[in-house]
């Protein structure tokens, strides 16, 4: 049973398209995150939702819109894709309500290539 | 969250202990030290964390200096599967904790046969 699962694993699309990446966790966690890892391998947080409420929104173009229909899901929708959006996107989850000192679990990543 | 400094790369012989250092000289009293690793093409994986006492689990040991300004992650018997980028992250605890992880460049550990 995969703890944090993302779909799709690979996504190749043309500039200007709109695409979504889905993420689900079955760990009972209350907080979910999206991270982006660029070609230089730097991992940077984009968004975080705690109990379906947005708690972190880093400086990300508003073409990126996260949506959390429930605590177990956090999807990432990207409008008008640009070449610079090509990266690996990681979903993660953790349990903040347990005192805050717990580990985050990451998905296997979605490699997005914009051509 | 405090900044961390790690060597960019290290080598280790298979079966030997790998000792990965991390400096976090500006760490505050309520900040924990976390270690994650990222094996090629996979998502980051939690290893261990601690506040001031040394910690050990089935994966590794974490040694934190008494002044808390640096720490060392120890993989006691490194295997080829431990080849990865290792990240040392300092994170605040308590009500101001959002769970956000700030990743630096990490240390690329190459375990050699």
PDB file of C-alpha atoms in Angstrom:
ATOM      1  CA  UNK A   1       0.000   0.000   0.000  1.00  0.00           C
ATOM      2  CA  UNK A   2       1.612   3.241  -1.135  1.00  0.00           C
ATOM      3  CA  UNK A   3       1.495   5.918   1.573  1.00  0.00           C
ATOM      4  CA  UNK A   4       1.628   8.990  -0.695  1.00  0.00           C
ATOM      5  CA  UNK A   5       0.775   8.383  -4.312  1.00  0.00           C
ATOM      6  CA  UNK A   6       0.929  10.802  -7.202  1.00  0.00           C
ATOM      7  CA  UNK A   7      -0.420  10.506 -10.695  1.00  0.00           C
ATOM      8  CA  UNK A   8       0.790  10.645 -13.321  1.00  0.00           C
ATOM      9  CA  UNK A   9       4.428   9.717 -12.834  1.00  0.00           C
ATOM     10  CA  UNK A  10       5.411  11.288 -16.144  1.00  0.00           C
ATOM     11  CA  UNK A  11       3.697  14.100 -17.998  1.00  0.00           C
ATOM     12  CA  UNK A  12       4.805  15.513 -21.333  1.00  0.00           C
ATOM     13  CA  UNK A  13       2.761  18.392 -22.694  1.00  0.00           C
ATOM     14  CA  UNK A  14       2.940  21.379 -24.978  1.00  0.00           C
ATOM     15  CA  UNK A  15       3.341  24.986 -23.940  1.00  0.00           C
ATOM     16  CA  UNK A  16       0.074  26.721 -23.253  1.00  0.00           C
ATOM     17  CA  UNK A  17      -1.774  23.587 -22.151  1.00  0.00           C
ATOM     18  CA  UNK A  18      -3.498  23.144 -18.785  1.00  0.00           C
ATOM     19  CA  UNK A  19      -2.666  20.056 -16.750  1.00  0.00           C
ATOM     20  CA  UNK A  20      -3.340  18.566 -13.314  1.00  0.00           C
ATOM     21  CA  UNK A  21      -1.328  16.350 -11.008  1.00  0.00           C
ATOM     22  CA  UNK A  22      -3.156  14.353  -8.369  1.00  0.00           C
ATOM     23  CA  UNK A  23      -1.953  13.330  -4.944  1.00  0.00           C
ATOM     24  CA  UNK A  24      -3.476  11.080  -2.331  1.00  0.00           C
ATOM     25  CA  UNK A  25      -2.247   9.958   1.079  1.00  0.00           C
ATOM     26  CA  UNK A  26      -3.608   7.082   3.137  1.00  0.00           C
ATOM     27  CA  UNK A  27      -1.699   7.865   6.337  1.00  0.00           C
ATOM     28  CA  UNK A  28      -4.436   9.835   8.070  1.00  0.00           C
ATOM     29  CA  UNK A  29      -2.274  12.968   7.986  1.00  0.00           C
ATOM     30  CA  UNK A  30      -3.803  16.434   8.347  1.00  0.00           C
ATOM     31  CA  UNK A  31      -1.321  18.368   6.216  1.00  0.00           C
ATOM     32  CA  UNK A  32      -0.243  18.013   2.610  1.00  0.00           C
ATOM     33  CA  UNK A  33       2.391  19.802   0.552  1.00  0.00           C
ATOM     34  CA  UNK A  34       3.623  20.381  -2.959  1.00  0.00           C
ATOM     35  CA  UNK A  35       7.355  20.744  -3.604  1.00  0.00           C
ATOM     36  CA  UNK A  36       9.122  21.500  -6.875  1.00  0.00           C
ATOM     37  CA  UNK A  37      12.567  20.170  -7.798  1.00  0.00           C
ATOM     38  CA  UNK A  38      14.137  21.990 -10.701  1.00  0.00           C
ATOM     39  CA  UNK A  39      16.862  20.910 -13.104  1.00  0.00           C
ATOM     40  CA  UNK A  40      19.538  21.971 -10.619  1.00  0.00           C
ATOM     41  CA  UNK A  41      17.966  19.585  -8.110  1.00  0.00           C
ATOM     42  CA  UNK A  42      16.899  22.259  -5.636  1.00  0.00           C
ATOM     43  CA  UNK A  43      13.772  21.223  -3.735  1.00  0.00           C
ATOM     44  CA  UNK A  44      11.470  24.084  -2.852  1.00  0.00           C
ATOM     45  CA  UNK A  45       8.092  24.167  -1.178  1.00  0.00           C
ATOM     46  CA  UNK A  46       5.197  25.633  -3.160  1.00  0.00           C
ATOM     47  CA  UNK A  47       2.018  25.104  -1.148  1.00  0.00           C
ATOM     48  CA  UNK A  48       0.699  23.455   1.974  1.00  0.00           C
ATOM     49  CA  UNK A  49      -2.797  22.645   3.168  1.00  0.00           C
ATOM     50  CA  UNK A  50      -3.725  21.824   6.732  1.00  0.00           C
ATOM     51  CA  UNK A  51      -7.174  20.302   7.170  1.00  0.00           C
ATOM     52  CA  UNK A  52      -8.096  21.575   3.699  1.00  0.00           C
ATOM     53  CA  UNK A  53      -6.977  25.128   4.475  1.00  0.00           C
ATOM     54  CA  UNK A  54      -4.098  26.796   2.694  1.00  0.00           C
ATOM     55  CA  UNK A  55      -1.316  27.550   5.191  1.00  0.00           C
ATOM     56  CA  UNK A  56       1.706  28.006   2.960  1.00  0.00           C
ATOM     57  CA  UNK A  57       1.709  29.785  -0.367  1.00  0.00           C
ATOM     58  CA  UNK A  58       5.225  30.571  -1.486  1.00  0.00           C
ATOM     59  CA  UNK A  59       5.976  32.944  -4.337  1.00  0.00           C
ATOM     60  CA  UNK A  60       4.446  30.845  -7.067  1.00  0.00           C
ATOM     61  CA  UNK A  61       2.809  32.170 -10.270  1.00  0.00           C
ATOM     62  CA  UNK A  62      -0.951  32.184  -9.959  1.00  0.00           C
ATOM     63  CA  UNK A  63      -1.083  29.822 -12.941  1.00  0.00           C
ATOM     64  CA  UNK A  64      -0.517  27.200 -10.241  1.00  0.00           C
ATOM     65  CA  UNK A  65      -3.633  26.440  -8.222  1.00  0.00           C
ATOM     66  CA  UNK A  66      -3.751  23.768  -5.556  1.00  0.00           C
ATOM     67  CA  UNK A  67      -7.048  22.192  -4.600  1.00  0.00           C
ATOM     68  CA  UNK A  68      -7.765  20.068  -1.554  1.00  0.00           C
ATOM     69  CA  UNK A  69     -11.164  18.382  -1.769  1.00  0.00           C
ATOM     70  CA  UNK A  70     -10.509  16.561   1.504  1.00  0.00           C
ATOM     71  CA  UNK A  71      -7.637  15.929   3.927  1.00  0.00           C
ATOM     72  CA  UNK A  72      -6.426  12.926   1.964  1.00  0.00           C
ATOM     73  CA  UNK A  73      -6.081  14.683  -1.388  1.00  0.00           C
ATOM     74  CA  UNK A  74      -4.148  17.657  -2.686  1.00  0.00           C
ATOM     75  CA  UNK A  75      -4.190  18.234  -6.418  1.00  0.00           C
ATOM     76  CA  UNK A  76      -2.120  20.717  -8.381  1.00  0.00           C
ATOM     77  CA  UNK A  77      -3.573  22.384 -11.438  1.00  0.00           C
ATOM     78  CA  UNK A  78      -1.313  24.351 -13.761  1.00  0.00           C
ATOM     79  CA  UNK A  79      -2.685  26.706 -16.403  1.00  0.00           C
ATOM     80  CA  UNK A  80      -0.920  27.946 -19.525  1.00  0.00           C
ATOM     81  CA  UNK A  81       2.140  25.778 -19.065  1.00  0.00           C
ATOM     82  CA  UNK A  82       5.527  27.330 -19.815  1.00  0.00           C
ATOM     83  CA  UNK A  83       8.895  25.755 -20.606  1.00  0.00           C
ATOM     84  CA  UNK A  84      10.176  26.859 -17.185  1.00  0.00           C
ATOM     85  CA  UNK A  85       7.539  24.742 -15.459  1.00  0.00           C
ATOM     86  CA  UNK A  86       9.439  21.623 -16.461  1.00  0.00           C
ATOM     87  CA  UNK A  87      10.508  19.996 -13.200  1.00  0.00           C
ATOM     88  CA  UNK A  88       9.770  17.134 -10.856  1.00  0.00           C
ATOM     89  CA  UNK A  89       6.852  17.866  -8.547  1.00  0.00           C
ATOM     90  CA  UNK A  90       6.656  16.061  -5.229  1.00  0.00           C
ATOM     91  CA  UNK A  91       3.634  15.721  -3.012  1.00  0.00           C
ATOM     92  CA  UNK A  92       4.157  15.120   0.707  1.00  0.00           C
ATOM     93  CA  UNK A  93       2.101  14.762   3.859  1.00  0.00           C
ATOM     94  CA  UNK A  94       2.654  14.989   7.598  1.00  0.00           C
ATOM     95  CA  UNK A  95       0.717  15.123  10.847  1.00  0.00           C
ATOM     96  CA  UNK A  96       1.017  18.606  12.310  1.00  0.00           C
ATOM     97  CA  UNK A  97      -1.650  17.988  14.887  1.00  0.00           C
ATOM     98  CA  UNK A  98       0.556  15.515  16.748  1.00  0.00           C
ATOM     99  CA  UNK A  99       2.730  18.245  18.275  1.00  0.00           C
ATOM    100  CA  UNK A 100       4.497  19.187  15.098  1.00  0.00           C
ATOM    101  CA  UNK A 101       7.601  17.060  15.357  1.00  0.00           C
ATOM    102  CA  UNK A 102       6.747  14.304  12.962  1.00  0.00           C
ATOM    103  CA  UNK A 103       8.285  13.365   9.680  1.00  0.00           C
ATOM    104  CA  UNK A 104       6.956  14.107   6.229  1.00  0.00           C
ATOM    105  CA  UNK A 105       6.285  11.343   3.759  1.00  0.00           C
ATOM    106  CA  UNK A 106       6.910  12.063   0.094  1.00  0.00           C
ATOM    107  CA  UNK A 107       5.423  10.655  -3.057  1.00  0.00           C
ATOM    108  CA  UNK A 108       7.561   9.347  -5.897  1.00  0.00           C
ATOM    109  CA  UNK A 109       7.267  12.523  -7.897  1.00  0.00           C
ATOM    110  CA  UNK A 110       5.745  13.609 -11.187  1.00  0.00           C
ATOM    111  CA  UNK A 111       8.223  14.509 -13.909  1.00  0.00           C
ATOM    112  CA  UNK A 112       6.641  17.282 -15.949  1.00  0.00           C
ATOM    113  CA  UNK A 113       8.190  18.135 -19.299  1.00  0.00           C
ATOM    114  CA  UNK A 114       6.840  21.088 -21.240  1.00  0.00           C
ATOM    115  CA  UNK A 115       7.797  21.138 -24.919  1.00  0.00           C
TER     116      UNK A 115
ATOM    117  CA  UNK B   1      14.263  28.398  10.358  1.00  0.00           C
ATOM    118  CA  UNK B   2      18.035  28.336  10.798  1.00  0.00           C
ATOM    119  CA  UNK B   3      20.342  27.792   7.871  1.00  0.00           C
ATOM    120  CA  UNK B   4      22.495  24.653   7.550  1.00  0.00           C
ATOM    121  CA  UNK B   5      25.847  24.030   5.876  1.00  0.00           C
ATOM    122  CA  UNK B   6      26.918  20.649   4.542  1.00  0.00           C
ATOM    123  CA  UNK B   7      29.848  19.465   2.420  1.00  0.00           C
ATOM    124  CA  UNK B   8      28.689  19.018  -1.175  1.00  0.00           C
ATOM    125  CA  UNK B   9      29.980  15.476  -1.523  1.00  0.00           C
ATOM    126  CA  UNK B  10      31.539  12.564   0.352  1.00  0.00           C
ATOM    127  CA  UNK B  11      32.702   9.057  -0.431  1.00  0.00           C
ATOM    128  CA  UNK B  12      32.453   6.023   1.804  1.00  0.00           C
ATOM    129  CA  UNK B  13      33.589   2.416   1.410  1.00  0.00           C
ATOM    130  CA  UNK B  14      30.869  -0.202   1.512  1.00  0.00           C
ATOM    131  CA  UNK B  15      30.527  -1.725   4.969  1.00  0.00           C
ATOM    132  CA  UNK B  16      32.188   1.199   6.695  1.00  0.00           C
ATOM    133  CA  UNK B  17      30.489   3.882   8.729  1.00  0.00           C
ATOM    134  CA  UNK B  18      29.461   7.030   6.869  1.00  0.00           C
ATOM    135  CA  UNK B  19      29.662  10.182   8.986  1.00  0.00           C
ATOM    136  CA  UNK B  20      27.877  13.148   7.450  1.00  0.00           C
ATOM    137  CA  UNK B  21      28.453  16.511   9.154  1.00  0.00           C
ATOM    138  CA  UNK B  22      26.116  19.487   9.307  1.00  0.00           C
ATOM    139  CA  UNK B  23      26.674  22.970  10.711  1.00  0.00           C
ATOM    140  CA  UNK B  24      23.708  24.929  12.060  1.00  0.00           C
ATOM    141  CA  UNK B  25      25.372  27.606  14.162  1.00  0.00           C
ATOM    142  CA  UNK B  26      22.291  29.883  14.264  1.00  0.00           C
ATOM    143  CA  UNK B  27      19.927  27.200  15.543  1.00  0.00           C
ATOM    144  CA  UNK B  28      17.372  28.371  18.116  1.00  0.00           C
ATOM    145  CA  UNK B  29      16.327  26.571  21.255  1.00  0.00           C
ATOM    146  CA  UNK B  30      13.039  25.350  19.824  1.00  0.00           C
ATOM    147  CA  UNK B  31      14.443  24.106  16.525  1.00  0.00           C
ATOM    148  CA  UNK B  32      14.914  20.450  15.729  1.00  0.00           C
ATOM    149  CA  UNK B  33      17.523  18.930  13.430  1.00  0.00           C
ATOM    150  CA  UNK B  34      16.043  16.665  10.755  1.00  0.00           C
ATOM    151  CA  UNK B  35      17.783  14.445   8.243  1.00  0.00           C
ATOM    152  CA  UNK B  36      16.258  13.305   4.970  1.00  0.00           C
ATOM    153  CA  UNK B  37      17.798  11.601   1.992  1.00  0.00           C
ATOM    154  CA  UNK B  38      16.894  11.406  -1.670  1.00  0.00           C
ATOM    155  CA  UNK B  39      17.922   8.376  -3.620  1.00  0.00           C
ATOM    156  CA  UNK B  40      18.157   9.020  -7.348  1.00  0.00           C
ATOM    157  CA  UNK B  41      14.771   9.601  -9.004  1.00  0.00           C
ATOM    158  CA  UNK B  42      12.832   8.988  -5.787  1.00  0.00           C
ATOM    159  CA  UNK B  43      11.048  11.229  -3.321  1.00  0.00           C
ATOM    160  CA  UNK B  44      12.897  12.379  -0.191  1.00  0.00           C
ATOM    161  CA  UNK B  45      12.868   9.905   2.671  1.00  0.00           C
ATOM    162  CA  UNK B  46      12.903  10.755   6.364  1.00  0.00           C
ATOM    163  CA  UNK B  47      15.850   9.322   8.315  1.00  0.00           C
ATOM    164  CA  UNK B  48      15.936  10.738  11.827  1.00  0.00           C
ATOM    165  CA  UNK B  49      15.496  13.900  13.895  1.00  0.00           C
ATOM    166  CA  UNK B  50      16.517  15.249  17.285  1.00  0.00           C
ATOM    167  CA  UNK B  51      16.507  18.273  19.558  1.00  0.00           C
ATOM    168  CA  UNK B  52      19.545  17.989  21.808  1.00  0.00           C
ATOM    169  CA  UNK B  53      20.015  14.366  22.798  1.00  0.00           C
ATOM    170  CA  UNK B  54      21.643  11.849  20.542  1.00  0.00           C
ATOM    171  CA  UNK B  55      19.136   9.683  18.710  1.00  0.00           C
ATOM    172  CA  UNK B  56      19.299   6.256  17.114  1.00  0.00           C
ATOM    173  CA  UNK B  57      16.866   4.293  14.996  1.00  0.00           C
ATOM    174  CA  UNK B  58      17.052   1.360  12.627  1.00  0.00           C
ATOM    175  CA  UNK B  59      18.474   3.516   9.851  1.00  0.00           C
ATOM    176  CA  UNK B  60      21.012   5.791  11.506  1.00  0.00           C
ATOM    177  CA  UNK B  61      22.322   7.642  14.531  1.00  0.00           C
ATOM    178  CA  UNK B  62      22.238  11.380  15.069  1.00  0.00           C
ATOM    179  CA  UNK B  63      24.896  13.004  17.218  1.00  0.00           C
ATOM    180  CA  UNK B  64      24.212  16.626  18.215  1.00  0.00           C
ATOM    181  CA  UNK B  65      26.956  18.653  19.878  1.00  0.00           C
ATOM    182  CA  UNK B  66      26.313  20.062  23.305  1.00  0.00           C
ATOM    183  CA  UNK B  67      26.050  23.638  22.004  1.00  0.00           C
ATOM    184  CA  UNK B  68      23.739  22.329  19.238  1.00  0.00           C
ATOM    185  CA  UNK B  69      25.655  24.227  16.591  1.00  0.00           C
ATOM    186  CA  UNK B  70      26.488  21.119  14.607  1.00  0.00           C
ATOM    187  CA  UNK B  71      25.449  17.527  14.201  1.00  0.00           C
ATOM    188  CA  UNK B  72      26.591  14.327  12.523  1.00  0.00           C
ATOM    189  CA  UNK B  73      24.483  11.681  10.860  1.00  0.00           C
ATOM    190  CA  UNK B  74      26.036   8.247  11.129  1.00  0.00           C
ATOM    191  CA  UNK B  75      25.141   5.334   8.868  1.00  0.00           C
ATOM    192  CA  UNK B  76      26.909   2.529  10.766  1.00  0.00           C
ATOM    193  CA  UNK B  77      27.449   0.088   7.897  1.00  0.00           C
ATOM    194  CA  UNK B  78      26.956   1.842   4.592  1.00  0.00           C
ATOM    195  CA  UNK B  79      25.708  -0.183   1.627  1.00  0.00           C
ATOM    196  CA  UNK B  80      25.554   0.676  -2.057  1.00  0.00           C
ATOM    197  CA  UNK B  81      21.843   1.409  -1.586  1.00  0.00           C
ATOM    198  CA  UNK B  82      22.756   4.263   0.769  1.00  0.00           C
ATOM    199  CA  UNK B  83      24.163   6.251  -2.156  1.00  0.00           C
ATOM    200  CA  UNK B  84      21.971   9.355  -2.125  1.00  0.00           C
ATOM    201  CA  UNK B  85      21.795  13.075  -1.411  1.00  0.00           C
ATOM    202  CA  UNK B  86      21.504  13.653   2.335  1.00  0.00           C
ATOM    203  CA  UNK B  87      19.798  16.785   3.597  1.00  0.00           C
ATOM    204  CA  UNK B  88      20.210  18.301   7.041  1.00  0.00           C
ATOM    205  CA  UNK B  89      17.263  20.577   7.860  1.00  0.00           C
ATOM    206  CA  UNK B  90      16.550  22.697  10.903  1.00  0.00           C
ATOM    207  CA  UNK B  91      12.903  23.176  11.671  1.00  0.00           C
ATOM    208  CA  UNK B  92      10.987  25.028  14.353  1.00  0.00           C
ATOM    209  CA  UNK B  93       8.593  23.091  16.551  1.00  0.00           C
ATOM    210  CA  UNK B  94       5.440  24.104  18.363  1.00  0.00           C
ATOM    211  CA  UNK B  95       2.522  26.241  17.243  1.00  0.00           C
ATOM    212  CA  UNK B  96       4.535  28.170  14.646  1.00  0.00           C
ATOM    213  CA  UNK B  97       5.481  24.974  12.888  1.00  0.00           C
ATOM    214  CA  UNK B  98       3.882  24.651   9.483  1.00  0.00           C
ATOM    215  CA  UNK B  99       5.771  21.489   8.630  1.00  0.00           C
ATOM    216  CA  UNK B 100       7.630  23.354   5.910  1.00  0.00           C
ATOM    217  CA  UNK B 101      11.005  21.839   5.037  1.00  0.00           C
ATOM    218  CA  UNK B 102      13.714  24.089   3.629  1.00  0.00           C
ATOM    219  CA  UNK B 103      16.115  21.952   1.614  1.00  0.00           C
ATOM    220  CA  UNK B 104      19.670  23.108   0.971  1.00  0.00           C
ATOM    221  CA  UNK B 105      22.030  21.520  -1.521  1.00  0.00           C
ATOM    222  CA  UNK B 106      22.694  18.544   0.767  1.00  0.00           C
ATOM    223  CA  UNK B 107      25.639  16.147   0.707  1.00  0.00           C
ATOM    224  CA  UNK B 108      25.913  13.658  -2.115  1.00  0.00           C
ATOM    225  CA  UNK B 109      27.152  10.449  -0.510  1.00  0.00           C
ATOM    226  CA  UNK B 110      28.717   7.938  -2.862  1.00  0.00           C
ATOM    227  CA  UNK B 111      29.181   4.483  -1.341  1.00  0.00           C
ATOM    228  CA  UNK B 112      31.844   2.564  -3.228  1.00  0.00           C
ATOM    229  CA  UNK B 113      32.369  -1.200  -3.365  1.00  0.00           C
TER     230      UNK B 113
END
